């Protein structure tokens, strides 16, 4: 029932606009031969009986298979004017644009833009409208111009217009709590918070603005949304609106948000990458199966051949076959090939960062990227260390390009936040014993030298124990899990066991286990929620491990999680681009889009205690 109330409320905002975008009277048919049945459908359309017009066009389409696509397009346009977006969406997804005439192709683009506007997806609406170019007939130019004006007005100040609608409902006796959510929820949090502050003095309006802000702040984070709404209910008991009702409405709202109809997924095709490819695919399919059957998009999985230019060929094929979205690729050289293009051509979510992020920024079109970047985690570890009050660090990195990059990322962010790097060293991953390196790194050799000098001065032996340096308060360790399990006990042996050790999630092999990781006690890492056992995502991981082979490998397990997150992002990435504060609570982290191009991952900080991950509050 909540979903129906939502759609009805949304119709208050768009009915007038879509009617304005419709042809004002009978128009030229798409085939040259005229007949009474066609003219009768045109008359029904001109009379404003849009549902009846849609049914009339569909009946004609069934009778005339050679004209089916053109007639179904007319039916979809009629459904849009009748505020029946689901029926329109189904017809538009089934159309073959290559079977349409030139003017019908433009009308198809306009219908897709109108549908995106109905869905609140202004970025897609603007992108579809941008494809309508060239010399247009007068009715189409009027329709395009009106739609462009609507999109621009919605982008400029949509929240205030929605608030006006809410005030009219309040004072006109048509208000309901669901209406407040329906009118305002899809606007950026910053705009809603401005309205909240501006109208805090109005008792008839303030509780509902508080409700919308609360819902928007945690919209895609169920674990936070429930408690936040319960707190709103506690603070606003006189409204009579319960948190459970709001949760049910928001659940319905999320389920009604449209996915692209057809998604091409570009997976690695090299033999060495087949396990990674399977992990990504299975993660996406797991998230796809969680959707209601009627809401599942068509997924087309394609492997990128191991040859130069293969990804560009696949991208061109996706465009020519009218795909609505492209997911992938994963491998960086293929990502770099795509970001060298001047224009994305169709909405895309890359599954890795390009070598040069500036190339992504230079592109036009709807293109974003997400990746499992160790440098990102190192920067996050630096921020978290600074927040906890640490100011002086030693940096110990694996002697490899990977270790160098991770160490550099930590160092840059730590110093940017006012911290100091007191010393830095590299260890060899092929050596199990790092005693000689650690003695120098921790200044134990200087302590021993001072004791020897004192013994020579007084002419007799001096009993002493070498002391580690005291000018540091953390150690950052850029290491893999096997190395970390060796180095952490050696640090403890040399007297710095109480010193916090920070690192990336690579210090642990997936989810921490007491039987394996007790030697890592005192280590602080940002850890993906996928590897936290006492969470919903931890439960999902255990189910996935039983269902799919190979997920005992932490890298493949995280790729499975990335696949699921990437699929869910497809639905929300356009909204995230419009609202940098909107985040998706994902398996690989809290995902947001602060710069409009690169998805940022924020991970919870945990401390390893008795071999288990304990969240740091």
C-alpha positions as a printed Julia matrix, in Angstrom:
617×3 Matrix{Float64}:
   0.0     0.0     0.0
   2.87    2.38    0.78
   4.21    2.01   -2.76
   0.83    3.06   -4.22
   0.68    6.08   -1.89
   4.17    7.05   -3.01
   3.33    6.88   -6.7
   0.14    8.86   -6.17
   2.05   11.6    -4.35
   4.72   11.72   -7.01
   2.0    12.16   -9.63
   1.05   15.48   -7.99
   4.4    16.84   -9.12
   4.62   15.5   -12.67
   1.16   15.09  -14.14
   0.97   18.65  -15.43
   4.5    18.55  -16.82
   4.07   15.3   -18.74
   0.76   16.42  -20.14
   2.5    19.55  -21.4
   5.12   17.36  -23.1
   2.44   15.43  -24.97
   1.36   16.35  -28.51
  -1.46   18.86  -28.32
  -3.59   17.19  -30.98
  -3.64   14.53  -33.69
  -0.2    13.93  -35.14
   1.22   12.33  -38.25
   1.2     8.55  -38.1
   4.41    6.55  -38.45
   3.27    4.72  -41.6
   1.9     6.34  -44.73
  -1.43    4.48  -45.04
  -4.37    5.94  -43.13
  -7.27    3.91  -41.77
 -10.23    4.34  -39.41
  -8.73    2.31  -36.53
  -5.57    4.42  -36.5
  -7.51    7.67  -36.71
  -9.81    6.51  -33.88
  -6.8     5.92  -31.63
  -5.53    9.41  -32.47
  -8.89   10.89  -31.48
  -8.87    9.04  -28.15
  -5.34   10.38  -27.51
  -6.37   13.96  -28.37
  -9.36   13.74  -26.0
  -7.1    13.2   -22.98
  -8.24    9.62  -22.27
  -4.66    8.41  -22.03
  -5.22    4.93  -20.59
  -7.81    4.17  -23.26
  -5.44    5.52  -25.91
  -2.66    3.22  -24.67
  -4.96    0.2   -24.89
  -6.05    1.23  -28.39
  -2.46    1.5   -29.6
  -1.62   -1.89  -28.06
  -4.6    -3.51  -29.76
  -3.4    -2.13  -33.09
   0.13   -3.35  -32.38
  -1.16   -6.89  -31.86
  -3.01   -6.73  -35.19
  -0.09   -5.25  -37.14
   3.24   -6.95  -36.36
   5.04   -5.0   -39.08
   4.2    -1.75  -37.29
   4.45   -3.13  -33.74
   7.42   -1.05  -32.53
   6.01    2.26  -33.76
   2.58    1.53  -32.27
   4.01    0.33  -28.97
   5.97    3.57  -28.76
   2.69    5.48  -29.03
   1.22    3.25  -26.31
   4.22    3.94  -24.05
   3.81    7.7   -24.56
   0.13    7.39  -23.62
   1.0     5.42  -20.47
   3.45    8.14  -19.47
   0.77   10.81  -19.84
  -1.54    8.61  -17.74
   1.13    8.47  -14.99
   1.59    4.74  -15.47
   5.41    4.57  -15.64
   5.7     0.83  -15.05
   3.6     0.04  -18.12
   5.56    2.58  -20.15
   8.87    1.18  -18.92
   7.94   -2.34  -19.97
   7.01   -1.24  -23.48
  10.07    1.0   -23.94
  12.4    -1.8   -22.81
  10.84   -4.17  -25.36
  11.16   -1.78  -28.3
  13.74   -2.25  -31.03
  14.89    1.35  -31.76
  16.45    0.28  -35.06
  12.97   -0.61  -36.36
  11.71    2.95  -35.82
  11.67    5.78  -38.3
  13.86    8.88  -37.74
  11.18   10.93  -35.97
  10.06    7.93  -33.89
  13.67    7.44  -32.72
  13.62   10.99  -31.36
  10.25   10.41  -29.68
  11.69    7.24  -28.15
  14.54    9.28  -26.62
  12.09   11.86  -25.31
   9.96    9.14  -23.75
  13.03    7.69  -22.02
  13.86   11.17  -20.7
  10.29   11.61  -19.44
  10.45    8.21  -17.74
  13.73    9.11  -16.05
  12.14   12.35  -14.86
   9.25   10.36  -13.4
  11.81    8.17  -11.6
  13.53   11.26  -10.2
  16.71   10.41  -12.13
  17.56   13.88  -13.43
  21.02   12.9   -14.68
  19.63   10.18  -16.95
  16.77   12.43  -18.04
  19.26   15.13  -19.06
  21.5    12.58  -20.81
  18.62   11.13  -22.81
  17.4    14.6   -23.73
  20.89   15.52  -24.95
  20.62   12.75  -27.56
  17.65   14.55  -29.14
  19.41   16.85  -31.58
  19.17   18.15  -35.12
  16.26   19.81  -36.83
  13.01   18.87  -35.09
   9.41   19.22  -36.14
   7.47   21.92  -34.3
   5.62   19.48  -31.96
   8.84   17.65  -31.06
  10.76   20.88  -30.52
   7.99   22.12  -28.22
   8.07   18.83  -26.33
  11.88   18.87  -26.08
  11.94   22.5   -24.94
   9.32   21.94  -22.23
  11.1    18.85  -20.97
  14.43   20.69  -20.9
  12.83   23.51  -18.92
  11.34   21.05  -16.41
  14.68   19.31  -15.89
  16.5    22.61  -15.4
  13.93   23.88  -12.91
  14.07   20.62  -10.98
  17.86   20.77  -10.9
  17.93   24.42   -9.84
  15.67   24.37   -6.81
  13.5    21.26   -6.6
  13.23   21.06   -2.82
  11.53   24.46   -2.42
   8.97   23.63   -5.08
   8.24   20.35   -3.33
   7.89   22.15    0.01
   5.29   24.44   -1.54
   3.31   21.36   -2.56
   3.6    20.02    0.99
   2.35   23.3     2.49
  -0.63   23.29    0.14
  -1.5    19.77    1.26
  -1.12   20.72    4.94
  -3.42   23.72    4.68
  -5.78   22.09    2.21
  -6.59   19.06    4.35
  -4.86   16.58    2.02
  -1.75   15.93    4.11
  -0.4    12.54    5.12
   3.04   11.61    6.51
   3.69    9.52    3.42
   3.11   12.59    1.27
   5.88   14.48    3.09
   8.29   11.65    2.3
   7.09   11.33   -1.29
   7.45   15.02   -2.09
  10.81   15.69   -0.44
  12.77   12.45   -0.01
  14.48   12.49   -3.39
  16.12   15.88   -2.89
  19.76   16.34   -1.78
  20.32   16.26    1.96
  21.96   19.7     2.0
  18.85   21.31    0.52
  16.6    19.46    2.97
  18.73   20.51    5.93
  18.5    24.13    4.78
  14.71   23.86    4.72
  14.77   22.16    8.11
  16.7    25.03    9.66
  14.63   27.69    7.91
  11.29   26.28    9.14
  12.27   24.91   12.54
  10.0    27.51   14.19
   6.87   26.15   12.46
   5.32   23.4    14.62
   3.01   22.19   11.87
   5.92   21.65    9.45
   9.07   21.03   11.55
   8.37   17.37   12.57
   7.85   16.35    8.95
  10.99   18.1     7.74
  12.85   16.36   10.58
  11.38   13.05    9.4
  12.47   13.58    5.81
  15.99   14.66    6.83
  16.31   11.63    9.11
  15.17    9.29    6.35
  17.38   10.89    3.7
  20.46   10.87    5.93
  20.35    7.07    6.29
  18.31    6.25    3.2
  20.5     3.39    1.92
  21.76    2.19    5.32
  19.14   -0.08    6.93
  21.27   -0.7    10.04
  21.27    3.03   10.84
  17.87    3.95    9.42
  15.74    1.94   11.87
  17.27    3.34   15.09
  17.24    6.88   13.66
  13.52    6.68   12.86
  12.75    5.24   16.28
  14.53    8.24   17.82
  12.46   10.57   15.61
   9.28    8.85   16.83
  10.4     9.27   20.45
  10.98   13.0    19.91
   7.71   13.52   18.02
   5.06   11.39   19.76
   2.23   13.81   18.98
   2.43   13.12   15.23
   1.0     9.63   15.68
   3.28    8.37   12.91
   5.29    5.31   13.89
   8.8     4.37   12.86
   7.53    1.04   11.55
   5.2     2.83    9.14
   8.01    5.02    7.85
  10.28    2.0     7.4
   7.59    0.17    5.43
   7.06    3.19    3.18
  10.79    3.64    2.6
  11.14   -0.06    1.82
   8.44    0.29   -0.8
  10.03    3.46   -2.17
  13.41    1.8    -2.6
  11.82   -1.16   -4.35
  10.07    1.11   -6.86
  13.27    2.86   -7.95
  14.01    1.78  -11.49
  17.08   -0.09  -12.68
  18.3     0.22  -16.27
  16.48   -2.32  -18.42
  19.54   -3.9   -20.06
  23.0    -4.03  -18.5
  26.12   -5.33  -20.22
  28.73   -6.68  -17.79
  32.33   -6.77  -19.06
  34.25   -9.5   -17.21
  37.93  -10.52  -17.47
  38.48  -13.06  -20.22
  42.13  -14.03  -19.62
  42.57  -17.62  -18.34
  44.45  -16.36  -15.29
  41.47  -14.19  -14.35
  38.7   -16.78  -14.65
  38.28  -17.22  -10.89
  38.09  -13.46  -10.41
  35.57  -13.26  -13.25
  33.4   -15.94  -11.63
  33.54  -14.23   -8.23
  32.37  -10.92   -9.71
  29.61  -12.56  -11.74
  28.31  -14.59   -8.8
  28.28  -11.49   -6.59
  26.22   -9.57   -9.14
  23.81  -12.47   -9.58
  23.34  -12.76   -5.82
  22.26   -9.11   -5.65
  20.15   -9.54   -8.8
  18.28  -12.47   -7.24
  17.44  -10.31   -4.21
  15.27   -8.09   -6.43
  11.59   -8.86   -7.08
  11.27  -10.78  -10.35
   9.44   -7.91  -12.06
  12.26   -5.48  -11.13
  15.21   -7.53  -12.36
  17.05   -6.01  -15.31
  18.42   -8.06  -18.17
  22.08   -8.87  -17.51
  24.36   -9.8   -20.4
  27.73  -11.14  -19.21
  30.55  -10.84  -21.73
  34.19  -11.76  -21.3
  36.74   -9.29  -22.67
  39.08  -11.12  -25.01
  42.8   -10.96  -24.3
  43.73   -8.78  -27.24
  44.35   -5.1   -27.83
  41.2    -3.07  -28.4
  38.81   -5.82  -27.27
  37.17   -3.64  -24.62
  36.58   -0.86  -27.14
  34.85   -3.32  -29.44
  32.63   -4.46  -26.59
  31.84   -0.84  -25.67
  30.89   -0.09  -29.28
  28.69   -3.19  -29.36
  26.95   -2.08  -26.15
  26.13    1.29  -27.72
  24.93   -0.16  -31.0
  22.71   -2.73  -29.3
  21.03    0.01  -27.21
  22.31   -1.22  -23.86
  21.17    1.03  -21.02
  24.24    0.58  -18.82
  27.69   -1.01  -18.81
  29.37   -2.55  -15.76
  33.12   -3.14  -15.94
  35.79   -3.77  -16.93
  37.94   -4.86  -13.99
  41.47   -4.9   -15.41
  43.27   -1.57  -15.37
  44.61   -1.59  -18.93
  41.05   -2.04  -20.19
  39.82    0.74  -17.88
  42.54    3.01  -19.25
  41.41    2.25  -22.82
  37.86    3.34  -22.02
  38.79    6.53  -20.18
  40.87    7.59  -23.19
  37.56    8.09  -25.02
  36.25   11.68  -25.12
  32.7    10.63  -24.2
  31.3     7.69  -22.23
  28.61    7.08  -24.85
  26.37    5.3   -22.34
  26.23    5.21  -18.54
  29.12    3.14  -17.16
  30.48    2.01  -13.81
  34.09    0.87  -14.08
  35.27   -1.77  -11.61
  38.75   -0.32  -11.16
  40.32    3.11  -10.99
  42.21    4.32  -14.07
  45.96    4.81  -13.86
  45.39    8.55  -14.1
  42.13    9.66  -12.43
  42.38   12.98  -14.29
  41.51   11.15  -17.51
  38.21   10.12  -15.96
  37.49   13.68  -14.89
  38.15   14.9   -18.42
  35.52   12.62  -19.96
  31.98   13.76  -20.64
  28.99   11.56  -19.99
  27.78    9.42  -17.13
  30.84    7.41  -16.08
  32.03    6.5   -12.59
  34.57    4.08  -11.14
  34.82    1.94   -8.02
  37.85   -0.08   -6.97
  39.38   -2.05   -4.13
  42.38    0.24   -3.82
  44.9    -0.48   -1.02
  46.06    3.15   -1.17
  42.52    4.22   -0.28
  42.63    2.04    2.83
  46.07    3.39    3.78
  44.76    6.96    3.61
  41.79    5.94    5.72
  44.11    4.34    8.3
  46.05    7.61    8.49
  42.88    9.63    9.08
  41.68    7.2    11.73
  45.04    7.27   13.5
  44.97   11.07   13.59
  41.4    11.07   14.91
  42.54    8.83   17.77
  45.21   11.41   18.66
  48.33    9.78   17.23
  50.92   12.22   15.87
  54.25   10.39   15.39
  54.59    7.27   13.27
  57.1     4.77   11.99
  56.34    3.32    8.57
  57.43   -0.23    7.75
  56.61   -1.41    4.23
  57.01   -4.55    2.18
  59.87   -4.22   -0.29
  57.66   -4.16   -3.39
  55.81   -1.73   -5.61
  52.63   -2.55   -3.67
  54.29   -1.8    -0.32
  55.8     1.42   -1.67
  52.42    2.69   -2.91
  50.62    1.8     0.33
  53.33    3.39    2.47
  53.37    6.53    0.33
  49.58    6.89    0.61
  49.68    6.63    4.4
  52.58    9.04    4.67
  50.96   11.71    2.49
  47.67   11.64    4.38
  49.27   11.44    7.83
  51.49   14.43    7.17
  48.63   16.33    5.54
  46.71   15.94    8.81
  49.61   17.3    10.89
  51.31   14.02   11.82
  55.04   13.35   11.54
  56.79   10.36   10.0
  59.77    9.71   12.29
  61.4     7.03   10.13
  60.65    4.61    7.32
  62.08    1.24    6.35
  61.42   -1.69    4.02
  61.48   -5.4     4.86
  62.03   -8.34    2.54
  58.99  -10.63    2.28
  61.22  -13.64    1.59
  62.93  -13.42    5.01
  61.04  -14.73    8.05
  63.38  -13.15   10.62
  63.49   -9.35   10.67
  65.41   -8.98   13.94
  68.38   -7.12   12.48
  66.14   -4.64   10.66
  63.89   -4.06   13.66
  66.8    -3.48   16.03
  67.95   -0.58   13.87
  64.42    0.61   13.06
  63.5     0.8    16.76
  66.9     2.31   17.77
  67.71   -0.73   19.92
  71.23   -0.7    18.46
  71.73    2.83   19.79
  70.52    1.77   23.24
  73.06   -1.07   23.27
  75.78    1.28   22.03
  75.07    3.65   24.92
  75.38    0.8    27.42
  78.68   -0.32   25.86
  80.02    3.24   26.0
  79.1     3.51   29.68
  80.83    0.19   30.41
  84.01    1.4    28.75
  83.81    4.68   30.68
  83.57    3.08   34.11
  85.81    0.16   33.24
  83.42   -2.63   34.2
  80.43   -4.46   32.7
  77.02   -2.78   32.95
  73.86   -4.81   33.26
  71.31   -3.25   30.93
  68.41   -4.11   28.66
  68.16   -2.37   25.32
  65.18    0.02   25.18
  63.24    0.88   22.0
  62.79    4.45   20.88
  60.15    6.52   22.7
  59.51    9.25   20.12
  56.68    7.4    18.35
  53.1     6.52   19.2
  52.16    4.2    16.31
  53.69    1.96   13.67
  52.14    1.72   10.21
  52.73   -1.67    8.63
  52.21   -2.05    4.87
  52.25   -5.84    4.71
  50.33   -8.89    3.6
  48.75  -11.21    6.15
  51.5   -13.87    6.23
  54.17  -11.22    6.81
  52.08   -9.44    9.45
  51.74  -12.64   11.51
  55.54  -12.84   11.61
  56.35   -9.17   12.18
  53.8    -8.4    14.92
  55.23  -10.97   17.41
  58.76   -9.73   16.65
  57.7    -6.17   17.46
  56.32   -7.47   20.74
  59.6    -9.28   21.45
  61.54   -6.03   20.97
  59.46   -4.18   23.55
  56.91   -2.29   21.47
  54.05   -4.75   21.91
  51.87   -2.1    23.54
  52.36    0.3    20.64
  49.35    0.38   18.26
  50.07   -1.02   14.82
  47.97    0.39   11.99
  47.62   -1.09    8.52
  45.19   -1.96    5.76
  42.78   -4.89    5.69
  45.53   -6.87    3.93
  47.07   -7.55    7.37
  44.23  -10.06    7.84
  43.26  -12.89    5.48
  39.59  -12.01    5.16
  37.49  -12.32    8.31
  39.62  -12.48   11.49
  39.73  -15.88   13.21
  40.83  -16.38   16.81
  42.62  -19.64   16.0
  44.76  -17.93   13.38
  45.04  -14.25   14.24
  45.72  -13.99   17.97
  49.31  -12.94   17.17
  47.84   -9.8    15.57
  46.32   -8.47   18.8
  46.76   -4.7    19.01
  46.53   -4.21   15.25
  44.11   -1.52   13.98
  42.75   -1.84   10.45
  39.89   -0.48    8.34
  37.94   -3.65    7.52
  35.19   -4.11    4.9
  31.82   -4.94    6.53
  31.8    -8.11    4.41
  34.44   -9.53    6.78
  32.7    -8.52   10.02
  30.99  -11.65   11.33
  28.46   -9.91   13.6
  26.76   -8.01   10.76
  24.15   -8.75    8.1
  26.9    -8.68    5.48
  28.92  -11.17    7.53
  25.9   -13.47    7.48
  25.64  -13.05    3.71
  29.33  -13.88    3.34
  28.95  -17.17    5.2
  26.0   -18.11    2.99
  27.99  -17.22   -0.13
  30.97  -19.28    1.06
  28.72  -22.34    1.31
  27.13  -21.67   -2.08
  30.12  -20.73   -4.25
  33.5   -22.42   -4.5
  36.68  -20.46   -3.88
  35.38  -17.81   -1.5
  37.68  -19.05    1.26
  40.21  -16.97   -0.7
  39.84  -13.44    0.75
  40.62  -11.75   -2.57
  37.93  -13.7    -4.41
  35.53  -13.2    -1.52
  36.01   -9.44   -1.7
  35.53   -9.49   -5.48
  32.22  -11.29   -4.89
  31.25   -8.47   -2.53
  32.4    -5.88   -5.08
  30.2    -7.49   -7.73
  27.14   -7.27   -5.47
  27.9    -3.67   -4.49
  28.52   -2.61   -8.08
  25.17   -4.04   -9.16
  23.36   -2.17   -6.37
  25.21    1.04   -7.21
  23.74    1.0   -10.72
  20.37    1.98   -9.25
  21.74    4.77   -7.04
  24.83    6.22   -8.72
  22.94    9.0   -10.54
  21.39   10.16   -7.24
  24.78    9.93   -5.53
  26.23   12.14   -8.23
  23.6    14.79   -7.49
  24.0    14.46   -3.72
  27.54   13.85   -2.4
  26.13   13.13    1.07
  24.09   10.15   -0.14
  25.88    6.9     0.62
  25.21    3.22    0.11
  26.02    0.97    3.05
  27.77   -1.71    1.02
  29.63   -4.92    1.59
  32.95   -3.35    0.62
  32.37   -0.21    2.71
  30.23    2.89    2.99
  30.14    4.06   -0.62
  29.7     7.67   -1.69
  30.55    9.81   -4.72
  32.11   13.06   -3.47
  33.66   14.19   -6.77
  31.09   12.75   -9.17
  33.55   10.27  -10.7
  35.36    8.04   -8.18
  33.33    6.03   -5.67
  34.88    6.55   -2.22
  34.95    3.67    0.28
  34.76    4.42    4.0
  35.48    1.4     6.2
  34.89    0.85    9.92
  38.02    0.79   12.07
  38.51   -2.4    14.08
  41.08   -3.55   16.6
  42.18   -7.17   16.74
  41.58   -8.43   20.28
  42.02  -12.13   21.09
  42.14  -12.76   17.36
  38.75  -11.18   16.7
  37.69   -7.87   15.17
  36.28   -5.41   17.69
  34.87   -2.13   16.31
  36.63    1.0    17.56
  33.93    3.42   18.72
